[in-house]
PDB file of C-alpha atoms in Angstrom:
ATOM      1  CA  MET A  22      63.577 210.411  94.503  1.00 96.00           C
ATOM      2  CA  ASN A  23      62.353 213.625  95.726  1.00 98.00           C
ATOM      3  CA  ILE A  24      58.698 214.237  94.585  1.00 98.00           C
ATOM      4  CA  LEU A  25      57.079 217.710  94.864  1.00 98.00           C
ATOM      5  CA  PHE A  26      53.313 217.817  95.063  1.00 98.00           C
ATOM      6  CA  TRP A  27      50.622 219.866  96.849  1.00 98.00           C
ATOM      7  CA  HIS A  28      48.365 218.355  99.522  1.00 98.00           C
ATOM      8  CA  VAL A  29      45.105 218.670  97.524  1.00 97.00           C
ATOM      9  CA  HIS A  30      43.212 215.432  97.813  1.00 94.00           C
ATOM     10  CA  GLY A  31      43.847 213.900 101.427  1.00 91.00           C
ATOM     11  CA  SER A  32      42.798 210.352 100.770  1.00 92.00           C
ATOM     12  CA  TRP A  33      44.757 209.978  97.560  1.00 96.00           C
ATOM     13  CA  ALA A  34      47.801 211.763  98.963  1.00 97.00           C
ATOM     14  CA  THR A  35      47.677 209.487 102.131  1.00 96.00           C
ATOM     15  CA  ALA A  36      48.038 206.401  99.892  1.00 97.00           C
ATOM     16  CA  PHE A  37      50.588 208.087  97.565  1.00 98.00           C
ATOM     17  CA  VAL A  38      52.949 209.053 100.379  1.00 98.00           C
ATOM     18  CA  GLN A  39      53.135 205.365 101.727  1.00 98.00           C
ATOM     19  CA  GLY A  40      55.686 204.821  98.883  1.00 97.00           C
ATOM     20  CA  LYS A  41      59.555 204.599  99.141  1.00 97.00           C
ATOM     21  CA  HIS A  42      60.385 208.301  98.180  1.00 98.00           C
ATOM     22  CA  ARG A  43      60.867 211.566  99.740  1.00 98.00           C
ATOM     23  CA  TYR A  44      57.713 213.721  99.444  1.00 98.00           C
ATOM     24  CA  LEU A  45      57.986 217.492  99.441  1.00 98.00           C
ATOM     25  CA  VAL A  46      54.700 219.046 100.435  1.00 98.00           C
ATOM     26  CA  PRO A  47      54.263 222.924 100.429  1.00 98.00           C
ATOM     27  CA  VAL A  48      53.284 224.526 103.531  1.00 98.00           C
ATOM     28  CA  ASN A  49      52.411 228.208 104.314  1.00 97.00           C
ATOM     29  CA  ASP A  50      51.409 230.024 107.678  1.00 96.00           C
ATOM     30  CA  ALA A  51      47.715 229.971 106.517  1.00 96.00           C
ATOM     31  CA  ARG A  52      47.663 226.297 105.753  1.00 96.00           C
ATOM     32  CA  ASP A  53      45.420 227.223 103.113  1.00 97.00           C
ATOM     33  CA  GLU A  54      44.854 225.333  99.563  1.00 96.00           C
ATOM     34  CA  TRP A  55      48.335 226.495  98.615  1.00 97.00           C
ATOM     35  CA  GLY A  56      50.103 225.242 101.880  1.00 98.00           C
ATOM     36  CA  ARG A  57      48.196 222.659 103.715  1.00 97.00           C
ATOM     37  CA  GLY A  58      51.374 220.838 104.617  1.00 98.00           C
ATOM     38  CA  ARG A  59      51.272 217.424 106.278  1.00 97.00           C
ATOM     39  CA  ALA A  60      47.959 215.730 107.070  1.00 94.00           C
ATOM     40  CA  ARG A  61      46.611 216.326 110.471  1.00 87.00           C
ATOM     41  CA  THR A  62      43.908 213.648 110.538  1.00 79.00           C
ATOM     42  CA  PHE A  63      46.008 210.756 109.361  1.00 83.00           C
ATOM     43  CA  PRO A  64      49.507 209.804 110.415  1.00 88.00           C
ATOM     44  CA  TRP A  65      51.808 210.461 107.345  1.00 96.00           C
ATOM     45  CA  PRO A  66      55.146 208.817 107.397  1.00 97.00           C
ATOM     46  CA  GLU A  67      58.415 210.741 108.255  1.00 97.00           C
ATOM     47  CA  THR A  68      59.321 210.724 104.623  1.00 98.00           C
ATOM     48  CA  VAL A  69      56.868 213.534 103.990  1.00 98.00           C
ATOM     49  CA  GLU A  70      58.658 217.023 104.484  1.00 98.00           C
ATOM     50  CA  GLU A  71      56.954 220.381 104.569  1.00 98.00           C
ATOM     51  CA  VAL A  72      58.733 222.884 102.317  1.00 98.00           C
ATOM     52  CA  ASP A  73      58.395 226.599 101.022  1.00 98.00           C
ATOM     53  CA  VAL A  74      58.084 226.048  97.370  1.00 97.00           C
ATOM     54  CA  ALA A  75      59.705 229.551  96.655  1.00 97.00           C
ATOM     55  CA  SER A  76      62.906 228.552  98.403  1.00 97.00           C
ATOM     56  CA  LEU A  77      63.325 225.265  96.577  1.00 98.00           C
ATOM     57  CA  ARG A  78      66.138 224.913  93.942  1.00 98.00           C
ATOM     58  CA  PRO A  79      66.047 222.793  90.927  1.00 97.00           C
ATOM     59  CA  ASP A  80      68.491 220.248  92.587  1.00 97.00           C
ATOM     60  CA  ASP A  81      66.174 219.669  95.348  1.00 98.00           C
ATOM     61  CA  VAL A  82      63.356 218.250  93.125  1.00 98.00           C
ATOM     62  CA  ASP A  83      63.570 215.198  90.895  1.00 97.00           C
ATOM     63  CA  VAL A  84      59.927 215.128  89.524  1.00 98.00           C
ATOM     64  CA  ILE A  85      56.684 217.301  90.172  1.00 98.00           C
ATOM     65  CA  VAL A  86      53.249 215.902  90.422  1.00 98.00           C
ATOM     66  CA  LEU A  87      50.775 218.721  89.450  1.00 98.00           C
ATOM     67  CA  GLN A  88      47.045 218.690  90.327  1.00 98.00           C
ATOM     68  CA  ARG A  89      45.873 222.033  89.292  1.00 98.00           C
ATOM     69  CA  PRO A  90      46.952 224.286  86.319  1.00 98.00           C
ATOM     70  CA  ALA A  91      47.835 227.197  88.513  1.00 98.00           C
ATOM     71  CA  GLU A  92      50.546 225.153  90.211  1.00 98.00           C
ATOM     72  CA  LEU A  93      52.630 225.680  87.028  1.00 98.00           C
ATOM     73  CA  ASP A  94      53.140 229.298  87.782  1.00 97.00           C
ATOM     74  CA  ARG A  95      54.483 228.417  91.175  1.00 97.00           C
ATOM     75  CA  ILE A  96      57.305 225.983  89.943  1.00 98.00           C
ATOM     76  CA  ALA A  97      58.574 228.284  87.071  1.00 97.00           C
ATOM     77  CA  HIS A  98      61.849 228.738  89.016  1.00 97.00           C
ATOM     78  CA  LEU A  99      62.426 225.084  89.163  1.00 97.00           C
ATOM     79  CA  GLY A 100      63.122 224.843  85.351  1.00 94.00           C
ATOM     80  CA  ARG A 101      62.247 221.908  82.971  1.00 93.00           C
ATOM     81  CA  LYS A 102      61.974 219.212  85.833  1.00 95.00           C
ATOM     82  CA  PRO A 103      59.887 216.080  84.646  1.00 97.00           C
ATOM     83  CA  LYS A 104      56.319 216.845  85.322  1.00 97.00           C
ATOM     84  CA  ILE A 105      53.106 214.647  85.699  1.00 98.00           C
ATOM     85  CA  PHE A 106      49.673 216.308  85.817  1.00 98.00           C
ATOM     86  CA  LEU A 107      47.321 214.156  87.994  1.00 98.00           C
ATOM     87  CA  GLU A 108      43.722 214.645  87.031  1.00 98.00           C
ATOM     88  CA  HIS A 109      41.310 213.621  89.668  1.00 97.00           C
ATOM     89  CA  ASN A 110      38.042 214.723  88.237  1.00 96.00           C
ATOM     90  CA  THR A 111      35.560 214.038  85.503  1.00 96.00           C
ATOM     91  CA  PRO A 112      35.360 216.724  82.706  1.00 96.00           C
ATOM     92  CA  LYS A 113      33.083 219.701  83.214  1.00 92.00           C
ATOM     93  CA  GLY A 114      31.214 221.741  80.350  1.00 87.00           C
ATOM     94  CA  ASN A 115      30.840 220.461  76.875  1.00 92.00           C
ATOM     95  CA  VAL A 116      31.042 216.776  77.655  1.00 93.00           C
ATOM     96  CA  PRO A 117      32.369 214.762  75.799  1.00 91.00           C
ATOM     97  CA  ASP A 118      34.205 217.362  74.030  1.00 95.00           C
ATOM     98  CA  THR A 119      35.688 219.153  77.168  1.00 96.00           C
ATOM     99  CA  ARG A 120      39.376 220.122  76.385  1.00 97.00           C
ATOM    100  CA  HIS A 121      41.926 219.337  79.262  1.00 98.00           C
ATOM    101  CA  PRO A 122      43.837 222.421  80.353  1.00 98.00           C
ATOM    102  CA  MET A 123      46.896 220.407  79.975  1.00 98.00           C
ATOM    103  CA  ALA A 124      45.967 219.456  76.327  1.00 98.00           C
ATOM    104  CA  ASP A 125      48.574 219.373  73.562  1.00 98.00           C
ATOM    105  CA  ARG A 126      51.710 219.696  75.621  1.00 97.00           C
ATOM    106  CA  ASP A 127      54.874 217.594  75.245  1.00 96.00           C
ATOM    107  CA  ASP A 128      56.544 218.647  78.509  1.00 95.00           C
ATOM    108  CA  LEU A 129      54.309 216.405  80.769  1.00 97.00           C
ATOM    109  CA  THR A 130      52.008 213.485  81.179  1.00 98.00           C
ATOM    110  CA  ILE A 131      48.458 213.626  82.290  1.00 98.00           C
ATOM    111  CA  VAL A 132      47.604 210.802  84.795  1.00 98.00           C
ATOM    112  CA  HIS A 133      43.935 209.865  85.126  1.00 98.00           C
ATOM    113  CA  VAL A 134      42.601 208.046  88.099  1.00 98.00           C
ATOM    114  CA  THR A 135      39.931 206.085  86.087  1.00 98.00           C
ATOM    115  CA  HIS A 136      39.822 204.819  82.511  1.00 98.00           C
ATOM    116  CA  PHE A 137      36.328 206.625  82.366  1.00 97.00           C
ATOM    117  CA  ASN A 138      38.132 209.895  82.898  1.00 98.00           C
ATOM    118  CA  ASP A 139      40.841 209.312  80.265  1.00 98.00           C
ATOM    119  CA  LEU A 140      38.026 208.376  77.879  1.00 97.00           C
ATOM    120  CA  PHE A 141      36.177 211.523  78.348  1.00 97.00           C
ATOM    121  CA  TRP A 142      38.715 214.305  78.505  1.00 98.00           C
ATOM    122  CA  ASP A 143      40.124 215.562  75.304  1.00 98.00           C
ATOM    123  CA  ALA A 144      43.721 215.736  75.941  1.00 98.00           C
ATOM    124  CA  GLY A 145      44.695 216.502  72.409  1.00 98.00           C
ATOM    125  CA  GLY A 146      48.394 215.546  71.746  1.00 98.00           C
ATOM    126  CA  THR A 147      49.358 215.259  75.372  1.00 98.00           C
ATOM    127  CA  ARG A 148      50.472 211.819  76.518  1.00 98.00           C
ATOM    128  CA  THR A 149      47.959 210.257  78.909  1.00 98.00           C
ATOM    129  CA  HIS A 150      48.175 207.324  81.360  1.00 98.00           C
ATOM    130  CA  VAL A 151      45.916 205.758  83.763  1.00 98.00           C
ATOM    131  CA  ILE A 152      46.744 204.734  87.463  1.00 98.00           C
ATOM    132  CA  GLU A 153      43.823 203.553  89.282  1.00 98.00           C
ATOM    133  CA  HIS A 154      43.374 204.484  92.941  1.00 98.00           C
ATOM    134  CA  GLY A 155      44.964 202.645  95.860  1.00 97.00           C
ATOM    135  CA  VAL A 156      43.713 202.638  99.362  1.00 96.00           C
ATOM    136  CA  VAL A 157      45.221 202.207 102.701  1.00 95.00           C
ATOM    137  CA  PRO A 158      42.970 199.433 104.064  1.00 94.00           C
ATOM    138  CA  PRO A 159      40.507 200.563 106.893  1.00 96.00           C
ATOM    139  CA  ALA A 160      41.134 199.079 110.244  1.00 95.00           C
ATOM    140  CA  VAL A 161      37.429 198.080 110.769  1.00 98.00           C
ATOM    141  CA  ARG A 162      35.258 195.407 109.186  1.00 98.00           C
ATOM    142  CA  TRP A 163      31.533 195.517 108.393  1.00 98.00           C
ATOM    143  CA  THR A 164      29.069 194.511 110.955  1.00 98.00           C
ATOM    144  CA  GLY A 165      25.859 195.862 109.494  1.00 98.00           C
ATOM    145  CA  GLU A 166      23.512 195.287 112.305  1.00 98.00           C
ATOM    146  CA  LEU A 167      21.855 198.847 112.028  1.00 98.00           C
ATOM    147  CA  GLU A 168      19.084 199.007 109.493  1.00 98.00           C
ATOM    148  CA  ARG A 169      20.411 202.345 108.017  1.00 98.00           C
ATOM    149  CA  LEU A 170      22.147 203.267 104.805  1.00 98.00           C
ATOM    150  CA  ALA A 171      25.582 205.178 104.709  1.00 98.00           C
ATOM    151  CA  VAL A 172      26.455 207.973 102.367  1.00 98.00           C
ATOM    152  CA  VAL A 173      29.872 209.719 102.132  1.00 98.00           C
ATOM    153  CA  THR A 174      29.933 212.748 100.118  1.00 97.00           C
ATOM    154  CA  ASN A 175      31.192 216.524 100.119  1.00 94.00           C
ATOM    155  CA  GLU A 176      29.023 219.579  99.767  1.00 96.00           C
ATOM    156  CA  PRO A 177      25.860 217.647  99.025  1.00 97.00           C
ATOM    157  CA  VAL A 178      23.740 220.917  99.314  1.00 96.00           C
ATOM    158  CA  ARG A 179      25.766 222.976  96.794  1.00 96.00           C
ATOM    159  CA  ARG A 180      26.432 220.098  94.330  1.00 95.00           C
ATOM    160  CA  ASN A 181      22.953 218.561  94.559  1.00 96.00           C
ATOM    161  CA  ARG A 182      22.305 216.898  91.263  1.00 97.00           C
ATOM    162  CA  VAL A 183      25.906 215.959  90.893  1.00 96.00           C
ATOM    163  CA  THR A 184      26.085 214.081  94.155  1.00 97.00           C
ATOM    164  CA  GLY A 185      22.530 212.837  93.803  1.00 98.00           C
ATOM    165  CA  THR A 186      21.367 214.669  96.957  1.00 98.00           C
ATOM    166  CA  ASP A 187      17.969 215.151  95.116  1.00 98.00           C
ATOM    167  CA  LEU A 188      17.394 211.385  95.278  1.00 98.00           C
ATOM    168  CA  TYR A 189      17.840 210.896  99.102  1.00 98.00           C
ATOM    169  CA  HIS A 190      14.064 211.208  99.695  1.00 98.00           C
ATOM    170  CA  ARG A 191      13.449 208.057  97.400  1.00 98.00           C
ATOM    171  CA  PHE A 192      15.439 206.014  99.899  1.00 98.00           C
ATOM    172  CA  THR A 193      14.299 207.383 103.226  1.00 98.00           C
ATOM    173  CA  PRO A 194      11.053 205.481 103.345  1.00 98.00           C
ATOM    174  CA  VAL A 195      13.303 202.237 103.305  1.00 98.00           C
ATOM    175  CA  ALA A 196      15.809 203.336 105.982  1.00 98.00           C
ATOM    176  CA  PRO A 197      17.313 206.357 107.574  1.00 98.00           C
ATOM    177  CA  LEU A 198      20.241 207.813 105.743  1.00 98.00           C
ATOM    178  CA  ASP A 199      23.463 208.662 107.652  1.00 98.00           C
ATOM    179  CA  VAL A 200      25.358 211.273 105.452  1.00 98.00           C
ATOM    180  CA  TYR A 201      29.143 211.917 106.307  1.00 98.00           C
ATOM    181  CA  GLY A 202      31.448 214.503 104.675  1.00 96.00           C
ATOM    182  CA  MET A 203      32.365 218.127 104.504  1.00 93.00           C
ATOM    183  CA  GLY A 204      29.484 220.609 104.274  1.00 96.00           C
ATOM    184  CA  VAL A 205      26.763 218.199 104.925  1.00 97.00           C
ATOM    185  CA  ALA A 206      25.439 220.049 107.898  1.00 94.00           C
ATOM    186  CA  GLY A 207      23.176 222.022 105.695  1.00 93.00           C
ATOM    187  CA  LEU A 208      21.108 219.167 104.633  1.00 96.00           C
ATOM    188  CA  ARG A 209      17.543 219.462 105.946  1.00 94.00           C
ATOM    189  CA  LEU A 210      15.697 216.164 105.066  1.00 96.00           C
ATOM    190  CA  ASP A 211      13.434 213.937 107.127  1.00 97.00           C
ATOM    191  CA  ARG A 212      15.255 210.702 108.070  1.00 98.00           C
ATOM    192  CA  VAL A 213      18.475 211.974 106.945  1.00 98.00           C
ATOM    193  CA  PHE A 214      21.237 212.514 109.528  1.00 98.00           C
ATOM    194  CA  THR A 215      24.419 214.443 109.079  1.00 98.00           C
ATOM    195  CA  HIS A 216      27.846 213.874 110.368  1.00 97.00           C
ATOM    196  CA  ASP A 217      29.836 216.957 109.287  1.00 96.00           C
ATOM    197  CA  ASP A 218      33.562 216.198 108.490  1.00 91.00           C
ATOM    198  CA  PRO A 219      34.337 213.507 111.053  1.00 93.00           C
ATOM    199  CA  PRO A 220      37.927 211.968 111.259  1.00 90.00           C
ATOM    200  CA  GLN A 221      38.492 209.282 108.792  1.00 91.00           C
ATOM    201  CA  ALA A 222      38.951 206.520 111.271  1.00 92.00           C
ATOM    202  CA  ALA A 223      35.835 207.376 113.300  1.00 95.00           C
ATOM    203  CA  MET A 224      33.778 207.692 110.059  1.00 96.00           C
ATOM    204  CA  HIS A 225      35.035 204.237 109.010  1.00 97.00           C
ATOM    205  CA  GLU A 226      34.017 202.693 112.325  1.00 98.00           C
ATOM    206  CA  GLN A 227      30.437 204.227 112.304  1.00 98.00           C
ATOM    207  CA  ILE A 228      29.670 203.354 108.532  1.00 98.00           C
ATOM    208  CA  ALA A 229      30.687 199.685 109.248  1.00 98.00           C
ATOM    209  CA  HIS A 230      27.530 199.369 111.421  1.00 98.00           C
ATOM    210  CA  ARG A 231      25.231 200.469 108.623  1.00 98.00           C
ATOM    211  CA  ARG A 232      23.424 197.753 106.433  1.00 98.00           C
ATOM    212  CA  ALA A 233      24.764 199.103 103.060  1.00 98.00           C
ATOM    213  CA  TYR A 234      26.625 201.875 101.377  1.00 98.00           C
ATOM    214  CA  LEU A 235      24.707 204.315  99.153  1.00 98.00           C
ATOM    215  CA  HIS A 236      26.493 205.919  96.061  1.00 98.00           C
ATOM    216  CA  LEU A 237      24.205 208.227  94.209  1.00 98.00           C
ATOM    217  CA  CYS A 238      26.807 210.342  92.189  1.00 97.00           C
ATOM    218  CA  ARG A 239      25.624 211.221  88.708  1.00 97.00           C
ATOM    219  CA  TRP A 240      28.850 212.626  87.418  1.00 95.00           C
ATOM    220  CA  THR A 241      31.952 212.351  89.520  1.00 91.00           C
ATOM    221  CA  SER A 242      35.319 210.596  89.495  1.00 93.00           C
ATOM    222  CA  LEU A 243      35.523 207.184  91.366  1.00 94.00           C
ATOM    223  CA  GLY A 244      35.175 208.324  95.129  1.00 90.00           C
ATOM    224  CA  LEU A 245      37.841 206.826  97.288  1.00 94.00           C
ATOM    225  CA  SER A 246      35.074 206.483 100.105  1.00 96.00           C
ATOM    226  CA  LEU A 247      33.199 204.016  97.788  1.00 98.00           C
ATOM    227  CA  ILE A 248      36.382 201.976  97.632  1.00 98.00           C
ATOM    228  CA  GLU A 249      37.105 202.286 101.376  1.00 98.00           C
ATOM    229  CA  ALA A 250      33.383 201.130 102.108  1.00 98.00           C
ATOM    230  CA  MET A 251      33.951 198.082  99.894  1.00 98.00           C
ATOM    231  CA  GLN A 252      37.265 197.331 101.545  1.00 98.00           C
ATOM    232  CA  ILE A 253      35.319 197.405 104.866  1.00 98.00           C
ATOM    233  CA  GLY A 254      33.035 194.880 103.478  1.00 98.00           C
ATOM    234  CA  MET A 255      29.883 196.822 102.904  1.00 98.00           C
ATOM    235  CA  PRO A 256      27.536 195.890 100.004  1.00 98.00           C
ATOM    236  CA  VAL A 257      26.977 198.732  97.570  1.00 98.00           C
ATOM    237  CA  LEU A 258      23.991 200.457  96.131  1.00 98.00           C
ATOM    238  CA  ALA A 259      25.060 202.775  93.297  1.00 98.00           C
ATOM    239  CA  LEU A 260      24.002 204.575  90.151  1.00 98.00           C
ATOM    240  CA  ALA A 261      25.364 202.887  87.122  1.00 98.00           C
ATOM    241  CA  THR A 262      27.375 205.893  86.112  1.00 97.00           C
ATOM    242  CA  THR A 263      31.050 206.842  85.371  1.00 96.00           C
ATOM    243  CA  GLU A 264      33.510 204.366  86.739  1.00 97.00           C
ATOM    244  CA  ALA A 265      31.252 202.792  89.289  1.00 97.00           C
ATOM    245  CA  VAL A 266      30.136 200.199  86.715  1.00 96.00           C
ATOM    246  CA  ALA A 267      33.696 198.979  86.436  1.00 96.00           C
ATOM    247  CA  ALA A 268      34.548 199.173  90.207  1.00 97.00           C
ATOM    248  CA  VAL A 269      31.638 197.337  91.584  1.00 98.00           C
ATOM    249  CA  PRO A 270      31.247 193.755  90.311  1.00 97.00           C
ATOM    250  CA  ALA A 271      27.794 192.144  90.095  1.00 96.00           C
ATOM    251  CA  ASP A 272      28.222 190.061  93.249  1.00 97.00           C
ATOM    252  CA  ALA A 273      29.291 193.029  95.326  1.00 98.00           C
ATOM    253  CA  GLY A 274      26.278 195.342  94.945  1.00 98.00           C
ATOM    254  CA  VAL A 275      23.397 196.471  92.860  1.00 98.00           C
ATOM    255  CA  LEU A 276      23.964 199.015  90.158  1.00 98.00           C
ATOM    256  CA  ALA A 277      21.212 200.611  88.193  1.00 98.00           C
ATOM    257  CA  THR A 278      20.290 203.924  86.467  1.00 98.00           C
ATOM    258  CA  ARG A 279      16.648 203.200  87.301  1.00 98.00           C
ATOM    259  CA  VAL A 280      16.259 204.576  91.008  1.00 98.00           C
ATOM    260  CA  ASP A 281      13.281 202.250  91.821  1.00 98.00           C
ATOM    261  CA  THR A 282      15.545 199.294  91.270  1.00 98.00           C
ATOM    262  CA  LEU A 283      18.070 200.641  93.905  1.00 98.00           C
ATOM    263  CA  VAL A 284      15.258 201.337  96.214  1.00 98.00           C
ATOM    264  CA  GLU A 285      13.928 197.750  95.836  1.00 98.00           C
ATOM    265  CA  ALA A 286      17.596 196.589  96.399  1.00 98.00           C
ATOM    266  CA  ALA A 287      17.803 198.705  99.550  1.00 98.00           C
ATOM    267  CA  GLN A 288      14.656 197.061 100.995  1.00 98.00           C
ATOM    268  CA  TRP A 289      15.975 193.692 100.175  1.00 98.00           C
ATOM    269  CA  LEU A 290      19.272 194.175 101.831  1.00 98.00           C
ATOM    270  CA  ILE A 291      17.546 195.791 105.117  1.00 98.00           C
ATOM    271  CA  ASP A 292      15.283 192.638 105.187  1.00 98.00           C
ATOM    272  CA  ASP A 293      18.055 190.234 104.442  1.00 98.00           C
ATOM    273  CA  PRO A 294      21.214 190.725 106.295  1.00 98.00           C
ATOM    274  CA  ASP A 295      22.605 187.535 105.242  1.00 98.00           C
ATOM    275  CA  ALA A 296      22.482 188.600 101.657  1.00 98.00           C
ATOM    276  CA  ALA A 297      24.124 191.882 102.596  1.00 98.00           C
ATOM    277  CA  ARG A 298      26.932 189.858 104.334  1.00 98.00           C
ATOM    278  CA  ARG A 299      27.542 187.890 101.182  1.00 98.00           C
ATOM    279  CA  MET A 300      27.609 190.960  98.942  1.00 98.00           C
ATOM    280  CA  GLY A 301      29.866 192.778 101.286  1.00 98.00           C
ATOM    281  CA  ALA A 302      32.318 190.048 101.489  1.00 98.00           C
ATOM    282  CA  ALA A 303      32.378 189.998  97.666  1.00 98.00           C
ATOM    283  CA  ALA A 304      32.979 193.777  97.517  1.00 98.00           C
ATOM    284  CA  ARG A 305      35.802 193.567 100.119  1.00 98.00           C
ATOM    285  CA  GLN A 306      37.580 190.720  98.174  1.00 98.00           C
ATOM    286  CA  SER A 307      37.213 192.753  94.764  1.00 98.00           C
ATOM    287  CA  ALA A 308      38.405 196.182  96.205  1.00 98.00           C
ATOM    288  CA  LEU A 309      41.447 194.653  98.114  1.00 97.00           C
ATOM    289  CA  ALA A 310      42.440 192.938  94.701  1.00 97.00           C
ATOM    290  CA  ARG A 311      41.825 195.899  92.464  1.00 97.00           C
ATOM    291  CA  TYR A 312      42.560 198.942  94.679  1.00 98.00           C
ATOM    292  CA  GLY A 313      45.287 197.528  96.845  1.00 97.00           C
ATOM    293  CA  LEU A 314      48.058 199.795  98.004  1.00 97.00           C
ATOM    294  CA  ASP A 315      50.885 197.596  96.639  1.00 97.00           C
ATOM    295  CA  ARG A 316      49.515 197.751  93.003  1.00 97.00           C
ATOM    296  CA  PHE A 317      48.974 201.427  93.424  1.00 98.00           C
ATOM    297  CA  LEU A 318      52.652 202.240  94.622  1.00 98.00           C
ATOM    298  CA  ALA A 319      54.081 199.946  92.082  1.00 98.00           C
ATOM    299  CA  ASP A 320      52.273 201.494  89.075  1.00 98.00           C
ATOM    300  CA  TRP A 321      53.328 205.001  90.325  1.00 98.00           C
ATOM    301  CA  ASP A 322      57.003 203.830  90.640  1.00 98.00           C
ATOM    302  CA  ARG A 323      57.035 202.554  87.199  1.00 97.00           C
ATOM    303  CA  LEU A 324      55.928 205.863  85.827  1.00 98.00           C
ATOM    304  CA  LEU A 325      58.080 208.139  88.020  1.00 97.00           C
ATOM    305  CA  GLU A 326      61.107 206.069  87.082  1.00 96.00           C
ATOM    306  CA  GLU A 327      60.157 206.385  83.553  1.00 94.00           C
ATOM    307  CA  HIS A 328      60.045 210.102  83.645  1.00 90.00           C
ATOM    308  CA  THR A 329      63.059 210.628  85.679  1.00 87.00           C
ATOM    309  CA  CYS A 330      65.280 208.408  83.616  1.00 85.00           C
ATOM    310  CA  ALA A 331      63.949 210.119  80.415  1.00 69.00           C
TER     311      ALA A 331
END
């Protein structure tokens, strides 16, 4: 089928376009948030076509996957095509009473990427569905010979407490932190080393040498970088918040809301690489089974077929 969706979340989109369909991705001259087009840092298949949304006709599209409320205005000329609203994020504001912007609609389904998000958003009468993440497996495997901790996050200075940036200094006495992602260059902390927006493959290769993966997000949807680290075979140290408690089994890492527990676990893994190896192997096995690409694409196919048949 012909699926129209905007290139909003690069890692999620990379997994989504691995399916059997024709993917129509808006592009504009600026290649801004309304027209990024095809990915430039990861090879997408030839079934992904760049399009001008305004020039599309209703017969060109079978189903539309929306990710931002403002996209509705840009598809008005396509009529009553089947629509799915993909919600990537945890709610903001008056949690747990935050109303979803697509609440109380009968012309679309909201798809959440975690059961936690589905639980916390108030969608009113709108139908909701959960399709958990799928990940294109990273090409590298964990070696963990460097006594350092890896963090992958975006805009840790601006987001601060959301991303747990204020907790970094608790871990630096144990080991240096290597922080990867967009907008990390502004971090100015002792023993915190930044790697601003590296290509995904290069980032995977680098974090695979670090002893463990540190996930300190207080309030965020389940990051694909956490799943990728687990599939690489990295042991996880994470705050026991949002969906992390379901994504990281007990033998794959240490989860806690007491930060000192995570600091102690970090010291343990730095001192005991064999324990880190065992936990990383369990993390990899779990993440491949739960967040495999085949399961992800099959779940989406079932939902897409249901909508287009209806």
